[in-house]
Coordinates of C-alpha atoms in Angstrom, one line a residue:
X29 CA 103.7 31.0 176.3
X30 CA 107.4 30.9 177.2
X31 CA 106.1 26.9 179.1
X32 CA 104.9 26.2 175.7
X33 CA 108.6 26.3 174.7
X34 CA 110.1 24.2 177.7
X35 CA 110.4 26.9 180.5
X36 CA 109.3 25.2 183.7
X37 CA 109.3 26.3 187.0
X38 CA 112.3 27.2 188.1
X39 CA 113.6 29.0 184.8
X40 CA 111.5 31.6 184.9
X41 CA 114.3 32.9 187.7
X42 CA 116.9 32.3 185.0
X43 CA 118.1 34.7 183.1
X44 CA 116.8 34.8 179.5
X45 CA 119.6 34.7 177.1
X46 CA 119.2 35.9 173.4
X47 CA 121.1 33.7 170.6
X48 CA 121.2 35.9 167.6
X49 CA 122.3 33.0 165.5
X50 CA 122.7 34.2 161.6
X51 CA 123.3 30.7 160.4
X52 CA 122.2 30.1 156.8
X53 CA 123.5 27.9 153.5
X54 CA 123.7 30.7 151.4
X55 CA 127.3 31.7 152.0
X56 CA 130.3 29.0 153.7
X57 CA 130.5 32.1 156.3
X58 CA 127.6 31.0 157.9
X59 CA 127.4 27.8 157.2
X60 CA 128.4 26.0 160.6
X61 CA 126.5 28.9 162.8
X62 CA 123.6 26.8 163.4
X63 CA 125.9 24.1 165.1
X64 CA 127.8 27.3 167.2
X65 CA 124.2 28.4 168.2
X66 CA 123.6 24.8 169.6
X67 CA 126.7 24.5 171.4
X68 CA 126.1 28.0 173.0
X69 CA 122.4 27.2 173.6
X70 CA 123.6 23.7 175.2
X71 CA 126.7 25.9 177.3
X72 CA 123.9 28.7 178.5
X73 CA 121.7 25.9 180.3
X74 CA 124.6 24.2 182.1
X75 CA 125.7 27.4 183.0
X76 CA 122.2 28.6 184.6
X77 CA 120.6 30.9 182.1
X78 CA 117.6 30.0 179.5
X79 CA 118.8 30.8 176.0
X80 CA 116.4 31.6 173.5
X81 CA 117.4 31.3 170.4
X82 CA 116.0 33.6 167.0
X83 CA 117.8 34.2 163.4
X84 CA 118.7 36.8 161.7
X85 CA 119.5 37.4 158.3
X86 CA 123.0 37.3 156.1
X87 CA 123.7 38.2 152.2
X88 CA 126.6 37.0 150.4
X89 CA 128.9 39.5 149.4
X90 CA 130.7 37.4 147.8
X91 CA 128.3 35.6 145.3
X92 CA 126.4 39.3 144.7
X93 CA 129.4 41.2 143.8
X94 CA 129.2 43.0 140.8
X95 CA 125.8 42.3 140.7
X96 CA 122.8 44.6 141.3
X97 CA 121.7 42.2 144.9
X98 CA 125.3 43.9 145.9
X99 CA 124.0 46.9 146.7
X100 CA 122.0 44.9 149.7
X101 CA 125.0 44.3 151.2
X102 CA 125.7 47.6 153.1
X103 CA 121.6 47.5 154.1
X104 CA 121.9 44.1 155.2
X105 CA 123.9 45.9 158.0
X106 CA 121.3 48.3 159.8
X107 CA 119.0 44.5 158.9
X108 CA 121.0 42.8 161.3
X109 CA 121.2 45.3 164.0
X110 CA 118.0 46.6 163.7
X111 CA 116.5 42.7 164.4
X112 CA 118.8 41.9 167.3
X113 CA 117.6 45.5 168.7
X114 CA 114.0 44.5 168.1
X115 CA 114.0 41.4 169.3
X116 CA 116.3 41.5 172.7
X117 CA 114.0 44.7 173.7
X118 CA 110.9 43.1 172.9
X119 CA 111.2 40.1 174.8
X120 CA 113.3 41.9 177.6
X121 CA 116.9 39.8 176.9
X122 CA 118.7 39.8 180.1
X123 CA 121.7 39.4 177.7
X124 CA 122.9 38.4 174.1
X125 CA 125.0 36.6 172.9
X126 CA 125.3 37.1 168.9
X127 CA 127.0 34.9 166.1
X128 CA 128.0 35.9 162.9
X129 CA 130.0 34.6 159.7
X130 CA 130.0 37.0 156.5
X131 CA 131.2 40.2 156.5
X132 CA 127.8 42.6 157.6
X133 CA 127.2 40.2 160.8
X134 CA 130.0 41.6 162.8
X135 CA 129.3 45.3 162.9
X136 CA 125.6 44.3 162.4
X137 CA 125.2 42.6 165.7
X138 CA 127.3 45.0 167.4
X139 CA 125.8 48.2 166.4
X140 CA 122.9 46.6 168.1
X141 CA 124.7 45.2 171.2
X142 CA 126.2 48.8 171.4
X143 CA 122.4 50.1 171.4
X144 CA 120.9 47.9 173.6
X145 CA 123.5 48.0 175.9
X146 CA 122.8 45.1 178.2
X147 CA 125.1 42.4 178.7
X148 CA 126.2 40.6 175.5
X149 CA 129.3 38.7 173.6
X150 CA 129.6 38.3 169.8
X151 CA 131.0 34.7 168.9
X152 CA 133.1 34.8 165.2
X153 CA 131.8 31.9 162.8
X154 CA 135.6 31.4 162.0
X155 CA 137.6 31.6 158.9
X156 CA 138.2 29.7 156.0
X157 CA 140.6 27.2 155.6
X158 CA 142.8 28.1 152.2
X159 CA 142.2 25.8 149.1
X160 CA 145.3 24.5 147.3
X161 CA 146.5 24.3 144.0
X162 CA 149.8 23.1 142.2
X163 CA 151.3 24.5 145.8
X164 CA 149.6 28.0 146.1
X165 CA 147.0 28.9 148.4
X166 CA 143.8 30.2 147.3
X167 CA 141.2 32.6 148.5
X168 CA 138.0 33.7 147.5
X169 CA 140.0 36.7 145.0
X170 CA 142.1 34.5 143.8
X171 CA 139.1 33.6 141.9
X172 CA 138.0 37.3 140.9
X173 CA 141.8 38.0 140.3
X174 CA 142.3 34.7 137.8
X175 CA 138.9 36.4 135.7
X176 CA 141.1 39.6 134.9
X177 CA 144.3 37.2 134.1
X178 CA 141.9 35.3 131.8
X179 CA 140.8 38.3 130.3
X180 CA 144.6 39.2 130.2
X181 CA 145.0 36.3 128.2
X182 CA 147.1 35.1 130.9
X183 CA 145.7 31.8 132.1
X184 CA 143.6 29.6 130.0
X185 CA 139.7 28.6 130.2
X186 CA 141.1 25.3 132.4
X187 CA 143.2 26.7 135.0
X188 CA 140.0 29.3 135.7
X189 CA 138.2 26.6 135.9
X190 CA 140.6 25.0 138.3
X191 CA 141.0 28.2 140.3
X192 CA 136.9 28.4 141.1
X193 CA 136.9 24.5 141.9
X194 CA 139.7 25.0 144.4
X195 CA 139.3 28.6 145.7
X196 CA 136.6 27.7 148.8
X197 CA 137.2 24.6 149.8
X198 CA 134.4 24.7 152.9
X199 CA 133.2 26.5 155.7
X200 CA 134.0 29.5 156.9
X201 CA 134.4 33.3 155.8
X202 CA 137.1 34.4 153.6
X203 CA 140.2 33.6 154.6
X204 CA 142.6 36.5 153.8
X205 CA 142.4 39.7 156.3
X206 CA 139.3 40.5 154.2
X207 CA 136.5 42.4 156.4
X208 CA 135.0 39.5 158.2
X209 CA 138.3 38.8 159.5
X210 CA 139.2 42.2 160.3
X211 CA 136.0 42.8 162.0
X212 CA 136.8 39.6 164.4
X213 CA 140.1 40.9 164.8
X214 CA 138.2 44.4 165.5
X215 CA 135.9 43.0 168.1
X216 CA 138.5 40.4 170.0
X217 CA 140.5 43.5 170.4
X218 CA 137.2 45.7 171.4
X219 CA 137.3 43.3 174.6
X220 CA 133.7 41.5 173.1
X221 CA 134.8 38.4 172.0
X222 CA 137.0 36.0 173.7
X223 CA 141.0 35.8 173.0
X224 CA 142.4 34.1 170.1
X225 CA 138.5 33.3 169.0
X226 CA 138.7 36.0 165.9
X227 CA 141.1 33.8 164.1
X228 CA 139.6 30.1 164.2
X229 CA 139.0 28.3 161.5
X230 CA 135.1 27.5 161.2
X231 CA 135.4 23.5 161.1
X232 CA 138.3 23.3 163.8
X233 CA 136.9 21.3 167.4
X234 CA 138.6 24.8 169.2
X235 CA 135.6 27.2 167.6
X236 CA 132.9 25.2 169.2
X237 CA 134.6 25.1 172.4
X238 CA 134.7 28.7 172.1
X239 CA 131.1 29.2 171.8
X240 CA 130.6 27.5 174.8
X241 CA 133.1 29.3 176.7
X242 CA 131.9 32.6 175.6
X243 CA 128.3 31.4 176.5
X244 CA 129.6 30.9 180.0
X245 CA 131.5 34.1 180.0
X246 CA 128.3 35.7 178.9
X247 CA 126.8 34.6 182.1
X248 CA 128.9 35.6 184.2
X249 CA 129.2 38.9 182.8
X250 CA 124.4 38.9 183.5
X251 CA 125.8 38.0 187.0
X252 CA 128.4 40.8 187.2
X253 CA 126.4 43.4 185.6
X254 CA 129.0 44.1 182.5
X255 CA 127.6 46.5 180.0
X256 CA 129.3 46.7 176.3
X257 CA 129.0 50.8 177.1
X258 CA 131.8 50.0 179.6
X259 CA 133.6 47.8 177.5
X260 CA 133.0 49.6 173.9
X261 CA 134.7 53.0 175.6
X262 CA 136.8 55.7 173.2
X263 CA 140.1 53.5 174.4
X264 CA 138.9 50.2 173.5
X265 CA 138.2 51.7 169.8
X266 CA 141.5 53.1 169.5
X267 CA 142.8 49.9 170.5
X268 CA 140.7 48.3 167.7
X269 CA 141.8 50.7 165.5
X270 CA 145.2 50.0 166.5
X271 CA 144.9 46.3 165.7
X272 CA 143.2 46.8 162.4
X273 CA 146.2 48.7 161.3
X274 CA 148.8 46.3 162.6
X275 CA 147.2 43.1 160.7
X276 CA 146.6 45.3 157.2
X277 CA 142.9 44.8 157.7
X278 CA 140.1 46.1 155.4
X279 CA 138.9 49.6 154.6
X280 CA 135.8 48.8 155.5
X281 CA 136.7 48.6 158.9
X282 CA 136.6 52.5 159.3
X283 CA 132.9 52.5 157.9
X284 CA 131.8 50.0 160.1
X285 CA 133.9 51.1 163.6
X286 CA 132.7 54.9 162.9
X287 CA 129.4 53.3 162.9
X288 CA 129.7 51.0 165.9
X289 CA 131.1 53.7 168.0
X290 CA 127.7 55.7 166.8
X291 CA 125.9 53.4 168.4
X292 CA 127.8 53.4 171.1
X293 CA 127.1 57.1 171.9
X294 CA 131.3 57.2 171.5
X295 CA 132.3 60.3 169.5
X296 CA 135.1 58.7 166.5
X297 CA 135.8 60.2 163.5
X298 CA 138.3 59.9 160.2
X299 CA 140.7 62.2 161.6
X300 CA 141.0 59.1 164.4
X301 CA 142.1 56.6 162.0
X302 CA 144.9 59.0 160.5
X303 CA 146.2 59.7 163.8
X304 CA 146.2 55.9 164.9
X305 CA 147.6 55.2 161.3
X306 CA 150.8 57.9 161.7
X307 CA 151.8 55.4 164.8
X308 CA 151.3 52.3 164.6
X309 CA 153.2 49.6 162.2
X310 CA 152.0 47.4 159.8
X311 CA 153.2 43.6 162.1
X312 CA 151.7 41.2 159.9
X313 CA 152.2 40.0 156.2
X314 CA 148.2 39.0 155.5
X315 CA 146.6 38.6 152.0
X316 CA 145.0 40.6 149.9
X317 CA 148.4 42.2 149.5
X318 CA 150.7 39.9 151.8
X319 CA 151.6 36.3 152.1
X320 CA 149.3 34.1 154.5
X321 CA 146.0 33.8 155.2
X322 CA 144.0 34.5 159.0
X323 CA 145.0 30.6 159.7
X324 CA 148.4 30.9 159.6
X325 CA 148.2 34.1 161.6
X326 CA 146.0 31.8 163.9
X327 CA 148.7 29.5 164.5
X328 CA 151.6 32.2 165.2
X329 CA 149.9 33.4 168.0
X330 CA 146.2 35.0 166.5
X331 CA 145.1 38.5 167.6
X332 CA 146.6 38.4 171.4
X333 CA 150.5 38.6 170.4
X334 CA 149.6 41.4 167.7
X335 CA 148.3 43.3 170.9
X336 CA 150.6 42.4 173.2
X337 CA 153.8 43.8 171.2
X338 CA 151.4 47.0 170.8
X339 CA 150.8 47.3 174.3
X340 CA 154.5 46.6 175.2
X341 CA 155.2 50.0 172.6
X342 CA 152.8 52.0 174.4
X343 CA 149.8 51.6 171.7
X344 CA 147.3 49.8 173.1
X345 CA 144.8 51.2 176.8
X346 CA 145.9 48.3 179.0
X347 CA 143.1 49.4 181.0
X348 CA 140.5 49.0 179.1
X349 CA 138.0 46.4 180.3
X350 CA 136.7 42.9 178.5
X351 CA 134.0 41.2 178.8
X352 CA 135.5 38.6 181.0
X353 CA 135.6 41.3 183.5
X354 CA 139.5 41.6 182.9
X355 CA 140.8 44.2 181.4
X356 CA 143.4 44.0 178.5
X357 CA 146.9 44.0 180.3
X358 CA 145.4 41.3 182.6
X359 CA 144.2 39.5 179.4
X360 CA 147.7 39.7 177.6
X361 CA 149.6 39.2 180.6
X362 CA 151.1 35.8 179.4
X363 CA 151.4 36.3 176.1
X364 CA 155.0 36.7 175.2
X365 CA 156.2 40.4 173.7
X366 CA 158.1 39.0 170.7
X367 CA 156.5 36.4 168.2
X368 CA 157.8 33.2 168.0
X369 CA 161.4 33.3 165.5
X370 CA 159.8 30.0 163.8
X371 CA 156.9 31.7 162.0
X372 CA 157.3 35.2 159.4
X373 CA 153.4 36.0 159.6
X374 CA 153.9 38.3 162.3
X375 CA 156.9 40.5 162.0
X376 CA 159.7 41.5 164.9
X377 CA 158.7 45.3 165.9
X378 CA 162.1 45.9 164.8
X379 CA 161.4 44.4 161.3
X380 CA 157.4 45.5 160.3
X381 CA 156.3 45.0 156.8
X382 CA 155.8 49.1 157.0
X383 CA 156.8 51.5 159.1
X384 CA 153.3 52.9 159.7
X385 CA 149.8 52.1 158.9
X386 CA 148.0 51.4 155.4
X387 CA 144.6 53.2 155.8
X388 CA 145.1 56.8 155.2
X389 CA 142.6 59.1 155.1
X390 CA 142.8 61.3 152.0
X391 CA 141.3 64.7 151.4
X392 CA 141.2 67.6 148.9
X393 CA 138.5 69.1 146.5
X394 CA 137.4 65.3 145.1
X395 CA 136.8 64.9 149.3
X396 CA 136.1 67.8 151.5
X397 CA 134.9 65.0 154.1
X398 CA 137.6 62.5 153.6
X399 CA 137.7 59.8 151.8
X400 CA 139.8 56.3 152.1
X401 CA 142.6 54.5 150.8
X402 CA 144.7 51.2 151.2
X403 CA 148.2 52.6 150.5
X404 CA 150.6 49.4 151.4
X405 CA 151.2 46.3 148.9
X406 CA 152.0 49.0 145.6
X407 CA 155.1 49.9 144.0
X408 CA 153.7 53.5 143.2
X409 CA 151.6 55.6 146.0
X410 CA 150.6 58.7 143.5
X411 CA 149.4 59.6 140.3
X412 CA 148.6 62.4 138.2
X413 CA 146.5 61.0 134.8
X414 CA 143.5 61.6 133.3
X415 CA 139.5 60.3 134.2
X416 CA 138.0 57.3 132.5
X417 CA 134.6 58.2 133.9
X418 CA 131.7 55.6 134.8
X419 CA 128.1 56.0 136.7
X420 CA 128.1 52.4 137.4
X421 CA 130.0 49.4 138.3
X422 CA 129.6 47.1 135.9
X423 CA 130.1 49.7 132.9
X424 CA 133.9 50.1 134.4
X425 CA 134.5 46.3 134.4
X426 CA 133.4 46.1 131.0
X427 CA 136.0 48.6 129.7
X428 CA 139.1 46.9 131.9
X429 CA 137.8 43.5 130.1
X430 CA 137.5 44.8 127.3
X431 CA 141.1 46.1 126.9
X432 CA 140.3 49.9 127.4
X433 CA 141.9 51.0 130.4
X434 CA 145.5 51.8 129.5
X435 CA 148.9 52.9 132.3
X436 CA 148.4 56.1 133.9
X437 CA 144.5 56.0 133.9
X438 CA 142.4 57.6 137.2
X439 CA 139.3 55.3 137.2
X440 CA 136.1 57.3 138.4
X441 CA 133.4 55.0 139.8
X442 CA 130.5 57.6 140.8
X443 CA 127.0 57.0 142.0
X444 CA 127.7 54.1 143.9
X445 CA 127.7 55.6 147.0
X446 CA 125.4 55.3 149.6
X447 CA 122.3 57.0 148.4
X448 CA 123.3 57.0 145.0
X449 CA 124.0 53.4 144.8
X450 CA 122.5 53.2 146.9
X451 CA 123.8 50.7 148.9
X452 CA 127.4 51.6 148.8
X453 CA 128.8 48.5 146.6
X454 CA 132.0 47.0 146.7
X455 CA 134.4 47.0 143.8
X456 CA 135.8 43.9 143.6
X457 CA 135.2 43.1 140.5
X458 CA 136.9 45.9 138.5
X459 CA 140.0 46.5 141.4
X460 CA 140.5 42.3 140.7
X461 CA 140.0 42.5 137.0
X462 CA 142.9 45.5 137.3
X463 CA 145.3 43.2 139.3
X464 CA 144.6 40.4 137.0
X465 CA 145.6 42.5 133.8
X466 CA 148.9 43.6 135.4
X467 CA 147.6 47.4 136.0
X468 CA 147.5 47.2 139.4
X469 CA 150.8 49.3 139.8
X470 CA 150.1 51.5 136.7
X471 CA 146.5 52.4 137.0
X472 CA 144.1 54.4 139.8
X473 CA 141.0 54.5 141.3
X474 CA 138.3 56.0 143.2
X475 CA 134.9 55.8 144.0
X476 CA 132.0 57.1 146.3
X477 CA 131.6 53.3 146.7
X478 CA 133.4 50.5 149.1
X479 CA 135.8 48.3 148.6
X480 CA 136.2 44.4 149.6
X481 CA 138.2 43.5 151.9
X482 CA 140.2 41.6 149.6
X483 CA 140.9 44.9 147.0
X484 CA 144.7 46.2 146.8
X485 CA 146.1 48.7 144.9
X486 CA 145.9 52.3 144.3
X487 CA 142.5 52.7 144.7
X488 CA 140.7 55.4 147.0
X489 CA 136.9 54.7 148.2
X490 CA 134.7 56.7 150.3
X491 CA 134.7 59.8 148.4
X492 CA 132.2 62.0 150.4
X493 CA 130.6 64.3 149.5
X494 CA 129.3 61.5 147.6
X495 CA 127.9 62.1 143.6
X496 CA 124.3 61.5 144.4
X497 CA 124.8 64.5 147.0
X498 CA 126.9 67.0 144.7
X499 CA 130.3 65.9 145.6
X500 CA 133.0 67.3 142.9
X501 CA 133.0 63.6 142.0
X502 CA 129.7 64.1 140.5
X503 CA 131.6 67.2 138.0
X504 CA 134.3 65.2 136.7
X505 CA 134.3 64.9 133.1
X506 CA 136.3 62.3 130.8
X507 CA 140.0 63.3 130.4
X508 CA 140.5 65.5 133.4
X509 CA 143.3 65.6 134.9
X510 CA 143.1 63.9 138.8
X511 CA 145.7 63.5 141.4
X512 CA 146.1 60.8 144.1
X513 CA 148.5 61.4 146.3
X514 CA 149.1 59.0 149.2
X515 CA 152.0 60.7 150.7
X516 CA 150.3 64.1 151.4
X517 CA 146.6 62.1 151.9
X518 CA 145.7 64.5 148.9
X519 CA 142.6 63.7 146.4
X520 CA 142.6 66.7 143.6
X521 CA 140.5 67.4 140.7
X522 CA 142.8 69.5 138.7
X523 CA 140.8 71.8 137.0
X524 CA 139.8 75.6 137.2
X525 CA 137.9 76.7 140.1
X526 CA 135.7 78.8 137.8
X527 CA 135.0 75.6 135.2
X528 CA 134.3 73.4 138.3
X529 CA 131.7 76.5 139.0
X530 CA 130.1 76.3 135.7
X531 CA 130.0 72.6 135.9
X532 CA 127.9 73.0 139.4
X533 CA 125.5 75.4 138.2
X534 CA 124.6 73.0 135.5
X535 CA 124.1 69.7 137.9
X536 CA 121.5 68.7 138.7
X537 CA 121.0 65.2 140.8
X538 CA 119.6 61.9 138.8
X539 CA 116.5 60.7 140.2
X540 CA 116.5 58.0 142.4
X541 CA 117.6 54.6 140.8
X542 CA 114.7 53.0 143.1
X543 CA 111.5 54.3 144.3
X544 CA 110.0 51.2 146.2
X545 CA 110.9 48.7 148.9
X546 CA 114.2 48.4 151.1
X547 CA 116.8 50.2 149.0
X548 CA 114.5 53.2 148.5
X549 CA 113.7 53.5 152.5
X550 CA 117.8 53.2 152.6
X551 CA 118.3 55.7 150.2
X552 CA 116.2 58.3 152.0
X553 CA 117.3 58.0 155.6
X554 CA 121.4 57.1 155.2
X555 CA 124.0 59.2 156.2
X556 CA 127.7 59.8 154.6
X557 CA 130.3 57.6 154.7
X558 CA 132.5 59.8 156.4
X559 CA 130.3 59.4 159.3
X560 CA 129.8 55.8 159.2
X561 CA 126.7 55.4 156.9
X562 CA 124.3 55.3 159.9
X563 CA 120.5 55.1 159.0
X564 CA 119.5 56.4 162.7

């Protein structure tokens, strides 16, 4: 069979290389994967090995936010890894070497690369370029931030329409230090992609080239005998941890790094992240809540001088191996310990944008197992008001459009979690539409949902327990009184410990909102959030 597709002789002494290529047209994040894949593919022949190429899937989280396909997002996930795993160990892979675009790819193909454990490299689709207009740059949330201002009655039917014209402008994923970007980051400073490729933009000639270096990497790593188990080590996730924090990257990246390191056999938890968080600054002044976008960060000096002026302050493993076969120090060893005067992306260590980290882990009666929060880019870190209370997503984007969320409100977005959901959606939608109508500074949130990697403000997702599994989230009732405070990482239902008693005795769980297909197999096998919202 394997002459039938062009092996001859001699390449059956090759080793077989596995493209995990997740091209498609339905998102600009994948869009120029297919023309990676080939480039790799084309790289893995010259450099000795047979590639065999096979897709995998993608979803759009951008087009199904606040939609009901959202809730495939998360699943899309265990998809991904669960069809590299299948694949690579039924055709005995020598080696893989994965590409991804949209958010879900990343930690996708490296929860199974951390599985399968034989050699591998994941290669980043690249970023976005920003789109322009009247001097401003544009994102993808600029677009879900002009339809709260529009709603507002802040910006006219024609400048939204002149927003969405202009906010993606071509390929690539979006370009803020939204998840895909802060999974890229993640992996470049796991050791499992190649330096400085996180931060390429998608149509630039440098990402191809990178493909193909990585492809010969890859190679040499079959030769060598590199395993990700080596590389993916409890150092090499703090160091990712570290770098998440430093480039004010997305709260999903604690879902999705808890879950790699699962896979990985390597024991991470929340209380991880805090203590990462309590040390290391905040370097780089990156949309949603900062200034620039991944391609300006790109151009002073990408993911490698963010590490090095960690690993100069003591908080990065130096030792900790790549997959080139060197290990971080050696990697950084020319990069320069202070960024370049002539740029204000990345900050002087003497000058961060904050003084410690933005993802704090926040506990309390609302979260006996933790829950998560974005805590830079406010004016106001606490609040004490009362709940507006909603069982679904779209029924709390209704009331901010409609002009019924008012200062001082605690927002309560329940069943959304990952069994309840299920799916665990993102709240875009509502957290934009709050930005766009000028609450973001007056108003809170929190949810048993996700967040984008584009949401700011004070908003709090993860709640576990979630509400489909009794959480107090699940007991909240309109008008009680909730407190988040960043400060103390507190998350409090203010309300008698005998009344939240009465409240639990009377519960009793919904039934499932599906009984068929994907989502209900999801449903029944996920795990919390606070443990990474595993499904094995």
């Amino acid at each position: 069979m394997l002459r039938a597709v062009g092996f001859g002789d001699n390449d059956f002494k090759k080793p077989i290389i596995g493209v995990a290529n997740a091209y498609s047209n339905l998102t600009p994040c994948n869009l120029g994967l297919n023309d990676l894949a080939e480039r790799a593919a084309a790289a893995l022949r010259s450099a000795g090995a047979m590639p065999q190429v096979f897709g995998t899937i993608t979803v759009s989280d951008g087009i199904a936010m606040g939609t009901e396909g959202m809730k495939y997002s998360l699943v899309s996930r265990e998809v991904i890894a669960d069809s590299i795993e299948t694949v690579c160990n039924a055709e005995a892979m020598d080696g893989v070497l994965a590409i991804g675009g949209c958010d879900k790819n990343m930690p996708g193909a490296m929860m199974a690369i951390a599985r399968l454990n034989i050699p591998a490299i994941f290669v980043y689709g690249g970023t976005i370029k920003p789109g322009h207009l009247n001097g401003r740059d544009l994102t993808i949330v600029s677009a879900f931030e002009a339809v709260g201002e529009y709603s507002a009655h802040k910006i006219n039917d024609e400048q939204l329409l002149a927003i969405e014209r202009h906010a993606c402008p071509g390929a690539g994923a979006c370009g803020g230090m939204y998840t895909a970007n802060t999974m890229s980051s993640a992996i470049e400073a796991l050791g499992m992609s190649l330096p400085y490729s996180s931060t390429m933009a998608a149509v630039d000639a440098e990402k191809a080239e990178s493909a193909a270096e990585s492809s010969r990497v890859l190679v040499e790593a079959v030769r060598r005998k590199i395993l990700p188990r080596q590389i993916m080590t409890r150092n090499a996730f703090e160091n990712a941890i570290a770098v998440v924090m430093a480039v004010g990257g997305s709260t999903n990246a604690v879902l999705h790094l808890i879950a790699m390191a699962h896979c990985a056999e390597v024991p991470l938890t929340l209380d991880d992240f805090e203590a990462i968080r309590e040390r290391t600054p905040v370097l780089c002044d990156l949309k949603p809540s900062g200034a620039y976008v991944t391609t300006d960060l790109h151009r002073a000096g990408g993911i490698p001088q963010v590490m090095k002026m960690l690993l100069a302050h003591g908080l990065l493993h130096g030792d900790a191996l790549t997959i080139t076969g060197q290990t971080i120090a050696e990697t950084l060893a020319k990069v320069p310990e202070r960024p370049r005067p002539d740029q204000k992306v990345i900050r002087q260590w003497e000058e961060p944008l904050y003084p410690q980290g933005h993802l704090a882990i926040l506990r309390g009666n609302l979260a006996t197992e933790g829950a998560v929060a974005k805590i830079t880019g406010i004016k106001h870190t606490e609040i004490t008001g009362p709940a507006r209370v909603f069982d679904r997503e779209e029924d709390c984007l209704a009331a901010i459009l409609a002009g019924r969320i008012k200062r001082g409100d605690v927002l309560v977005i329940r069943y959304e979690g990952p069994r309840g959901g299920p799916g665990m959606r993102e709240m875009l939608s509502p957290t934009s539409a709050i930005i766009g109508a000028g609450l973001g500074d007056s108003v809170g949130l929190i949810t048993d949902g996700r967040f984008s990697g584009g949401t700011y403000g004070l908003v709090v997702g993860h709640v576990a327990p979630e509400a489909q599994m009794g959480g107090l989230i699940a007991l909240v009732h309109e008008n009680d009184s909730i407190t988040i405070d960043a400060p103390h990482r507190r998350l409090q239902l203010n309300v008698p410990d005998d009344e939240i008693a009465r409240r639990r005795a009377a519960w009793r769980p919904p039934p499932p909102r599906y009984t068929r297909g994907v989502l209900a197999k999801y449903a029944r096998q996920v795990a919390s959030s606070s443990v990474g919202a595993v499904t094995d």
